Coordinates of C-alpha atoms in Angstrom, one line a residue:
M21 CA 179.9 32.3 158.5
V22 CA 181.4 30.5 161.5
A23 CA 181.1 31.4 165.1
R24 CA 183.8 33.9 166.2
P25 CA 186.4 32.2 168.5
T26 CA 186.1 33.2 172.1
T27 CA 188.8 35.3 173.8
A28 CA 191.3 34.8 171.0
G29 CA 193.2 38.1 171.5
A30 CA 194.8 40.1 174.2
L31 CA 194.4 43.5 175.7
T32 CA 198.0 44.8 175.4
P33 CA 199.3 47.9 177.2
E34 CA 199.3 49.7 173.9
A35 CA 195.6 48.9 173.2
L36 CA 194.7 50.0 176.8
D37 CA 196.6 53.3 176.4
R38 CA 194.9 53.9 173.0
L39 CA 191.4 53.2 174.5
R40 CA 192.1 55.4 177.5
G41 CA 192.8 58.3 175.2
Q42 CA 189.5 57.8 173.4
V43 CA 186.9 57.4 176.2
R44 CA 185.5 59.5 179.0
G45 CA 184.0 56.6 180.9
R46 CA 185.6 54.8 183.8
M47 CA 187.7 51.7 182.9
Y48 CA 188.1 48.8 185.4
L49 CA 190.9 46.3 185.1
P50 CA 191.1 43.1 187.3
D51 CA 193.5 44.7 189.8
D52 CA 191.6 48.0 190.1
P53 CA 189.5 48.9 193.2
G54 CA 185.9 48.5 192.4
Y55 CA 186.5 45.9 189.7
D56 CA 184.4 43.2 191.5
E57 CA 181.5 45.6 191.8
A58 CA 181.9 46.7 188.2
R59 CA 181.9 43.1 186.8
A60 CA 178.9 41.8 188.9
V61 CA 175.7 41.0 187.1
Y62 CA 172.2 40.4 188.5
N63 CA 172.5 36.6 188.7
A64 CA 175.1 35.6 191.3
M65 CA 175.5 32.2 189.7
I66 CA 177.5 34.0 187.1
D67 CA 181.0 34.7 188.2
K68 CA 183.1 35.8 185.2
R69 CA 186.2 37.9 185.1
P70 CA 186.4 40.2 182.1
A71 CA 189.7 41.7 181.1
L72 CA 188.1 45.2 181.1
V73 CA 184.8 46.8 182.1
L74 CA 184.2 50.1 180.3
Q75 CA 181.4 52.2 181.8
C76 CA 180.3 54.1 178.7
Q77 CA 179.4 57.7 179.2
D78 CA 178.3 58.4 175.6
V79 CA 178.1 57.0 172.1
A80 CA 181.7 57.9 171.4
D81 CA 182.7 55.6 174.3
V82 CA 180.6 52.8 172.8
I83 CA 182.3 53.2 169.4
A84 CA 185.7 53.1 170.9
G85 CA 184.9 50.0 173.0
V86 CA 183.5 48.2 169.9
A87 CA 186.7 49.1 168.0
A88 CA 188.9 47.8 170.8
A89 CA 187.1 44.4 170.8
R90 CA 187.3 44.2 167.0
D91 CA 191.0 45.1 166.9
T92 CA 192.1 42.9 169.8
G93 CA 189.9 39.9 169.0
L94 CA 188.6 39.8 172.5
D95 CA 185.0 38.7 173.3
L96 CA 182.6 41.7 173.6
A97 CA 179.7 41.7 176.0
V98 CA 177.1 44.5 176.2
R99 CA 175.4 45.2 179.5
G100 CA 172.3 47.2 180.0
G101 CA 170.6 46.2 183.3
G102 CA 172.5 43.0 183.7
H103 CA 169.4 40.9 184.4
N104 CA 170.0 38.3 181.8
G105 CA 169.7 34.8 183.3
P106 CA 172.8 33.2 181.9
G107 CA 174.8 36.4 182.4
L108 CA 175.2 37.4 178.8
G109 CA 176.0 40.9 179.9
T110 CA 179.5 39.8 180.9
C111 CA 182.3 37.4 179.6
E112 CA 185.4 35.7 180.7
G113 CA 188.6 37.5 179.7
G114 CA 186.9 39.9 177.3
I115 CA 185.6 43.4 177.2
V116 CA 182.3 44.5 178.8
L117 CA 180.6 47.6 177.6
D118 CA 178.5 48.7 180.6
L119 CA 175.9 51.2 179.4
A120 CA 174.6 52.0 182.8
P121 CA 175.8 55.6 182.8
M122 CA 173.8 56.2 179.6
D123 CA 170.4 56.3 181.3
G124 CA 168.7 59.5 180.0
V125 CA 165.0 59.6 179.1
Q126 CA 163.5 62.4 177.1
V127 CA 159.7 62.5 176.9
D128 CA 157.6 64.2 174.2
P129 CA 154.2 64.3 175.9
A130 CA 152.5 65.9 172.9
G131 CA 153.8 63.3 170.5
A132 CA 153.4 60.5 173.1
R133 CA 156.9 59.1 172.6
A134 CA 160.1 58.9 174.5
V135 CA 163.8 58.6 173.6
V136 CA 165.6 56.3 176.0
E137 CA 169.3 55.8 176.2
G138 CA 170.6 52.2 176.1
G139 CA 171.7 52.0 179.7
A140 CA 168.4 53.1 181.3
R141 CA 166.3 50.8 183.4
W142 CA 162.6 50.6 183.2
G143 CA 162.2 52.5 186.5
D144 CA 164.0 55.4 184.8
V145 CA 161.4 55.3 182.0
D146 CA 158.4 54.9 184.3
H147 CA 159.6 57.8 186.4
A148 CA 159.9 60.1 183.4
T149 CA 156.7 59.1 181.6
H150 CA 154.4 58.8 184.6
A151 CA 154.7 62.6 185.1
F152 CA 152.6 62.9 181.9
G153 CA 150.2 60.1 182.6
L154 CA 152.0 57.9 180.0
A155 CA 153.8 54.5 179.9
C156 CA 155.5 52.1 177.6
P157 CA 154.8 48.4 177.8
S158 CA 157.7 46.7 179.6
G159 CA 158.3 44.0 182.2
I160 CA 157.4 43.6 185.9
I161 CA 160.6 44.6 187.7
S162 CA 161.7 48.2 187.5
T163 CA 165.5 47.4 187.7
T164 CA 165.4 45.5 184.4
G165 CA 167.4 47.1 181.7
V166 CA 165.5 48.7 178.8
G167 CA 167.9 47.3 176.2
G168 CA 167.9 43.6 177.0
L169 CA 164.2 43.4 177.6
T170 CA 163.3 45.3 174.5
L171 CA 165.6 43.5 172.1
G172 CA 164.2 40.1 173.2
G173 CA 160.5 41.2 172.8
G174 CA 159.3 42.7 176.1
M175 CA 156.2 41.5 178.0
G176 CA 154.6 42.5 181.3
H177 CA 151.7 44.3 182.8
L178 CA 150.5 46.1 179.6
T179 CA 151.0 43.4 177.0
R180 CA 147.3 42.5 176.4
T181 CA 146.4 46.2 176.2
Y182 CA 149.2 47.7 174.2
G183 CA 151.3 44.8 172.8
L184 CA 155.0 43.8 173.4
T185 CA 157.7 46.4 174.0
V186 CA 159.0 45.8 170.4
D187 CA 155.5 46.6 169.1
N188 CA 156.0 50.1 170.5
L189 CA 159.6 50.6 169.3
L190 CA 159.7 53.3 166.6
A191 CA 163.4 53.6 166.1
A192 CA 166.8 52.6 167.4
D193 CA 170.3 54.2 167.2
V194 CA 172.8 51.4 166.7
V195 CA 176.6 51.2 166.8
L196 CA 177.5 48.5 164.3
A197 CA 180.4 46.1 164.3
D198 CA 182.4 48.4 161.9
G199 CA 182.0 51.3 164.4
S200 CA 179.4 53.2 162.4
L201 CA 176.2 54.7 163.9
V202 CA 172.9 54.2 162.1
T203 CA 169.3 54.9 163.0
A204 CA 167.0 51.9 162.2
D205 CA 163.3 52.5 161.7
A206 CA 160.6 51.5 159.3
E207 CA 162.2 53.6 156.5
H208 CA 165.9 53.4 157.3
H209 CA 167.6 50.1 157.6
P210 CA 164.2 48.3 157.7
D211 CA 165.8 44.9 157.8
L212 CA 167.9 45.8 160.8
F213 CA 164.8 47.4 162.5
W214 CA 162.9 44.1 161.9
A215 CA 165.7 42.1 163.4
L216 CA 166.1 44.3 166.5
R217 CA 162.5 43.7 167.4
G218 CA 163.1 40.3 169.1
G219 CA 166.5 39.3 167.7
G220 CA 168.4 40.2 170.8
G221 CA 171.9 41.8 170.9
N222 CA 173.1 40.1 167.7
F223 CA 173.4 43.1 165.4
G224 CA 175.0 45.9 167.3
V225 CA 174.9 48.1 170.4
V226 CA 171.7 50.1 170.7
T227 CA 172.5 53.4 172.3
A228 CA 169.0 54.9 172.1
F229 CA 165.5 53.6 171.7
T230 CA 162.5 55.7 170.6
F231 CA 159.2 54.3 172.0
R232 CA 155.5 55.0 171.5
L233 CA 153.8 55.8 174.8
H234 CA 150.2 55.2 175.9
P235 CA 147.9 56.8 178.4
V236 CA 148.5 54.9 181.7
G237 CA 148.4 56.7 185.0
T238 CA 146.6 55.1 187.9
V239 CA 145.9 51.4 187.4
V240 CA 143.9 49.0 189.5
G241 CA 146.4 46.2 190.3
G242 CA 148.0 43.9 192.7
P243 CA 147.9 40.2 193.7
M244 CA 145.1 37.8 194.6
L245 CA 146.3 34.7 196.3
W246 CA 144.7 31.3 197.0
P247 CA 146.1 28.3 198.9
V248 CA 148.2 26.1 196.7
E249 CA 145.8 23.2 197.3
R250 CA 143.4 25.1 195.0
A251 CA 146.0 25.5 192.2
A252 CA 144.4 23.1 189.7
E253 CA 141.0 24.7 190.2
L254 CA 142.4 28.2 189.8
L255 CA 144.5 27.5 186.8
R256 CA 141.6 25.8 185.0
W257 CA 139.5 28.9 185.7
Y258 CA 142.3 31.3 184.7
R259 CA 143.2 29.6 181.4
D260 CA 139.5 29.9 180.3
F261 CA 138.8 33.3 181.7
L262 CA 141.7 35.5 180.7
P263 CA 141.8 35.1 176.9
S264 CA 138.2 36.1 176.7
A265 CA 138.5 39.0 179.2
P266 CA 138.7 42.7 178.1
E267 CA 142.1 43.7 176.8
H268 CA 142.4 46.3 179.5
L269 CA 142.7 43.4 182.0
N270 CA 146.2 41.9 182.3
G271 CA 147.1 39.2 184.8
F272 CA 149.8 36.7 185.2
F273 CA 149.4 33.4 187.0
A274 CA 152.0 32.6 189.6
F275 CA 153.1 30.2 192.3
H276 CA 154.7 31.9 195.4
I277 CA 155.7 31.3 199.0
V278 CA 154.4 34.3 200.9
P279 CA 157.3 36.4 202.2
P280 CA 157.3 36.9 206.0
V281 CA 157.1 40.6 205.8
P282 CA 154.4 43.3 205.7
P283 CA 152.0 44.0 204.1
F284 CA 151.2 40.2 204.0
P285 CA 149.1 39.1 207.0
E286 CA 151.0 36.9 209.5
E287 CA 148.7 33.9 209.0
L288 CA 149.9 33.7 205.4
H289 CA 153.6 34.0 206.0
L290 CA 155.7 31.2 204.4
Q291 CA 152.5 29.6 203.0
R292 CA 152.7 28.2 199.5
M293 CA 150.1 30.0 197.4
C294 CA 149.0 30.3 193.8
G295 CA 147.6 33.5 192.4
V296 CA 147.2 36.1 189.8
V297 CA 148.9 39.6 189.7
W298 CA 146.3 41.8 188.0
C299 CA 146.6 45.1 186.2
W300 CA 143.5 46.9 184.9
T301 CA 144.2 49.8 182.7
G302 CA 140.6 50.8 181.7
P303 CA 138.3 53.2 183.4
A304 CA 138.6 52.8 187.2
E305 CA 134.8 52.5 187.6
D306 CA 134.9 49.4 185.4
A307 CA 137.5 47.5 187.4
E308 CA 135.2 46.0 189.9
A309 CA 133.1 44.3 187.2
A310 CA 136.2 43.1 185.4
L311 CA 137.6 41.5 188.5
A312 CA 134.3 40.2 189.9
P313 CA 134.8 36.7 188.5
A314 CA 138.1 36.4 190.3
R315 CA 136.7 37.7 193.6
A316 CA 133.9 35.2 193.3
L317 CA 136.6 32.5 193.8
Q318 CA 137.2 34.0 197.3
P319 CA 140.9 34.6 197.4
A320 CA 142.7 34.3 200.7
L321 CA 144.4 37.6 200.0
D322 CA 143.1 40.4 197.8
G323 CA 145.7 43.1 197.4
V324 CA 144.2 44.7 194.3
Q325 CA 143.7 48.4 194.6
P326 CA 144.1 51.6 192.7
M327 CA 147.8 52.7 192.5
P328 CA 150.2 54.6 190.3
Y329 CA 151.5 52.4 187.5
P330 CA 155.1 52.8 188.7
M331 CA 154.1 51.4 192.1
L332 CA 153.0 48.1 190.5
Q333 CA 156.2 48.1 188.4
T334 CA 158.3 48.2 191.6
A335 CA 156.2 45.7 193.6
F336 CA 158.7 42.8 193.1
D337 CA 162.0 44.8 193.3
A338 CA 162.6 44.2 197.0
L339 CA 161.8 40.5 196.8
L340 CA 164.2 40.0 193.8
P341 CA 167.3 42.1 194.4
P342 CA 170.5 41.7 192.5
G343 CA 173.0 39.3 193.8
D344 CA 170.8 36.2 194.3
Q345 CA 171.3 32.8 192.7
W346 CA 169.0 32.4 189.7
Y347 CA 168.2 29.5 187.4
W348 CA 165.5 29.9 184.7
R349 CA 163.7 27.6 182.3
A350 CA 161.1 28.8 179.9
D351 CA 158.6 27.9 177.1
F352 CA 155.8 29.5 175.0
I353 CA 152.4 28.0 175.7
G354 CA 149.4 27.9 173.4
E355 CA 146.9 25.9 175.4
I356 CA 146.9 24.4 179.0
P357 CA 145.2 21.0 178.8
D358 CA 144.0 19.4 182.0
E359 CA 147.0 17.1 182.1
A360 CA 149.3 20.2 182.1
V361 CA 147.1 21.8 184.8
E362 CA 147.7 18.8 187.1
L363 CA 151.5 18.9 186.5
H364 CA 151.6 22.6 187.3
A365 CA 149.8 22.0 190.5
E366 CA 152.1 19.2 191.4
H367 CA 155.3 21.1 190.8
G368 CA 154.0 24.4 192.1
A369 CA 153.4 22.8 195.5
T370 CA 157.1 22.0 195.8
L371 CA 158.6 25.6 195.5
P372 CA 162.0 25.3 197.0
T373 CA 162.5 28.8 198.3
V374 CA 160.5 32.0 199.1
Q375 CA 161.9 33.7 195.9
S376 CA 161.3 30.8 193.5
T377 CA 158.3 31.0 191.3
M378 CA 156.6 30.1 188.1
H379 CA 154.9 32.8 186.0
L380 CA 152.5 32.5 183.0
Y381 CA 152.6 35.9 181.2
P382 CA 149.7 36.5 178.9
I383 CA 150.8 37.5 175.4
D384 CA 147.5 37.6 173.6
G385 CA 145.2 40.6 173.0
A386 CA 147.1 43.4 171.3
A387 CA 150.2 41.3 170.9
H388 CA 148.3 39.0 168.6
R389 CA 147.5 41.8 166.1
T390 CA 151.1 41.7 164.9
G391 CA 152.0 38.8 162.5
R392 CA 154.5 36.0 163.2
T393 CA 156.9 37.4 160.6
D394 CA 156.2 41.1 161.1
T395 CA 159.0 41.3 163.7
A396 CA 161.7 38.9 164.7
F397 CA 159.5 37.8 167.7
S398 CA 157.8 34.8 166.2
Y399 CA 155.4 33.4 168.8
R400 CA 152.4 35.5 168.0
D401 CA 150.3 32.4 168.2
A402 CA 151.3 31.8 171.9
T403 CA 148.8 32.7 174.6
W404 CA 151.4 32.7 177.4
A405 CA 155.1 32.8 178.0
M406 CA 156.0 30.5 180.9
V407 CA 159.1 31.0 183.0
I408 CA 160.2 28.8 185.9
S409 CA 162.7 30.5 188.2
G410 CA 164.6 28.9 191.0
V411 CA 165.9 31.8 193.2
D412 CA 167.7 32.1 196.5
H413 CA 170.5 34.1 198.1
D414 CA 172.5 31.1 199.3
P415 CA 175.0 29.7 196.8
A416 CA 174.8 26.3 198.5
R417 CA 171.3 25.9 197.1
A418 CA 172.3 26.5 193.5
A419 CA 172.0 22.8 192.5
E420 CA 168.6 22.5 194.2
L421 CA 167.3 25.5 192.3
R422 CA 168.6 24.0 189.0
D423 CA 167.0 20.6 189.7
W424 CA 163.7 22.0 190.7
S425 CA 163.5 24.4 187.7
A426 CA 164.6 21.7 185.2
G427 CA 162.3 19.0 186.6
Y428 CA 159.3 21.3 186.4
W429 CA 160.2 22.3 182.8
D430 CA 160.8 18.7 181.8
A431 CA 157.2 17.9 182.9
I432 CA 155.6 20.9 181.1
H433 CA 157.6 21.1 178.0
P434 CA 155.7 18.4 176.1
Y435 CA 152.6 20.7 176.3
S436 CA 154.5 23.8 174.9
L437 CA 154.9 25.2 171.5
G438 CA 158.5 24.1 171.4
G439 CA 160.4 27.3 171.8
A440 CA 161.0 29.9 174.5
Y441 CA 161.3 33.6 175.0
V442 CA 165.0 34.3 174.4
N443 CA 165.2 36.6 177.4
M444 CA 164.3 33.8 179.7
I445 CA 166.5 30.9 178.6
M446 CA 169.9 29.9 179.9
E447 CA 172.8 28.7 177.7
E448 CA 170.8 25.8 176.4
G449 CA 172.4 25.2 172.9
Q450 CA 171.8 26.3 169.4
D451 CA 168.7 24.2 168.9
R452 CA 166.9 26.2 171.6
V453 CA 167.9 29.5 169.9
R454 CA 166.6 28.3 166.6
A455 CA 163.4 27.0 168.3
G456 CA 162.9 30.5 169.8
Y457 CA 162.8 32.1 166.3
R458 CA 161.2 29.3 164.2
E459 CA 160.7 30.5 160.6
N460 CA 162.3 33.8 161.3
Y461 CA 165.7 32.4 162.0
D462 CA 166.9 32.3 158.4
R463 CA 165.9 35.9 157.8
L464 CA 167.8 36.8 161.1
L465 CA 170.8 35.0 159.7
A466 CA 170.7 37.1 156.5
V467 CA 170.6 40.3 158.6
K468 CA 173.4 39.0 160.7
H469 CA 175.5 38.4 157.5
R470 CA 174.9 41.9 156.4
Y471 CA 175.5 43.8 159.7
D472 CA 177.9 41.6 161.6
P473 CA 179.5 39.1 159.2
D474 CA 182.3 38.2 161.6
N475 CA 180.0 37.7 164.6
L476 CA 181.6 40.3 166.8
F477 CA 178.3 40.4 168.7
H478 CA 178.2 36.8 169.8
V479 CA 177.9 37.0 173.6
N480 CA 174.1 36.6 173.4
Q481 CA 171.6 34.0 172.3
N482 CA 173.6 33.9 169.1
I483 CA 172.4 33.9 165.5
R484 CA 175.3 32.0 164.0

């Protein structure tokens, strides 16, 4: 199988008329009012002009959109929340299937599961499940799309306690390249179900996900921050402390510049800091003991408090709105030797903007109880997923953001496991995609041959 050529066809008037007669969703062409808003993705560094944006209302619209791309030979991009760093929810001159109108969430509280449509965002899920004291492991920003995050793996505040998002995926409804709709689960299309759990959007359009839910209502969470001059001390403590901590304790290490807004105290505004954003999901009365070792290090800011889980999930939304410039680099990390600690401290002290950051997401605990080949997500031996993000609203700073992120990554990469979380890499070449899947790549390729032999679904971190 060879890679499908990009934008080889054309959207003729006849093809457009045929599609209009098949869909209920809104169609946007380049000359239409609202087209620029419809084509926009989260990362403003990405500025592509598709030939058509179809805002799908239902599965029938998805089937029609897939057929249009297949019949015309145009590129096909599928957009959930649009958060993808390299902008793989859009394409130049092709067709974008925007699933945003398909955002329904149905919760079965007795069965502790939820059926979530492919265009929903995690804030939609948290809103629906929190009413029943339940949650599904996801990310850390509520505006992230359910589809993209899930298909890459899914990690965030609940990973150590309840595993990755894909570890809680029970079934998926998928529109395939031939236009058929199948349900993939452990008994039906098990090879496809395996591939969807970490293999990205390579195999079809997922129109609905069925998730297992867990009892999560009020958590004890929030940030603790220390001056960046203490970064090496804090990171050495964190790397030793967290892997041995109770699995109810989640916490990602980060570098930040304190935003000059409430509730941060004025004396910390615009200060470079290092810290940990905590989430304790166990009994509230045990949180103080679990967090006592961190408090013994006397943080300059202690924002940890009881809160509804959706409140923690939305804590970064205002800081990281859509429309900013983003450049990501990422790696999986097994251990953090002292040499790497010093490099983190050096680069963390040079954050270029208030929104730029480095996060180390823990992916041990419950995530380690699934084997390396049990799902397409291979890095079950990793302890952290690192992401370095250069972010700012000003396009004039794009080169600076890229240089800082790439320089930081160049320094740390020799201490990594070699591959990265596919949801957090840019367009970095096929070797990086292979490294992200390691021994699972060949099996993913076999599933690709079976379900998408012509590589219709190639606007992604592509399994070629």
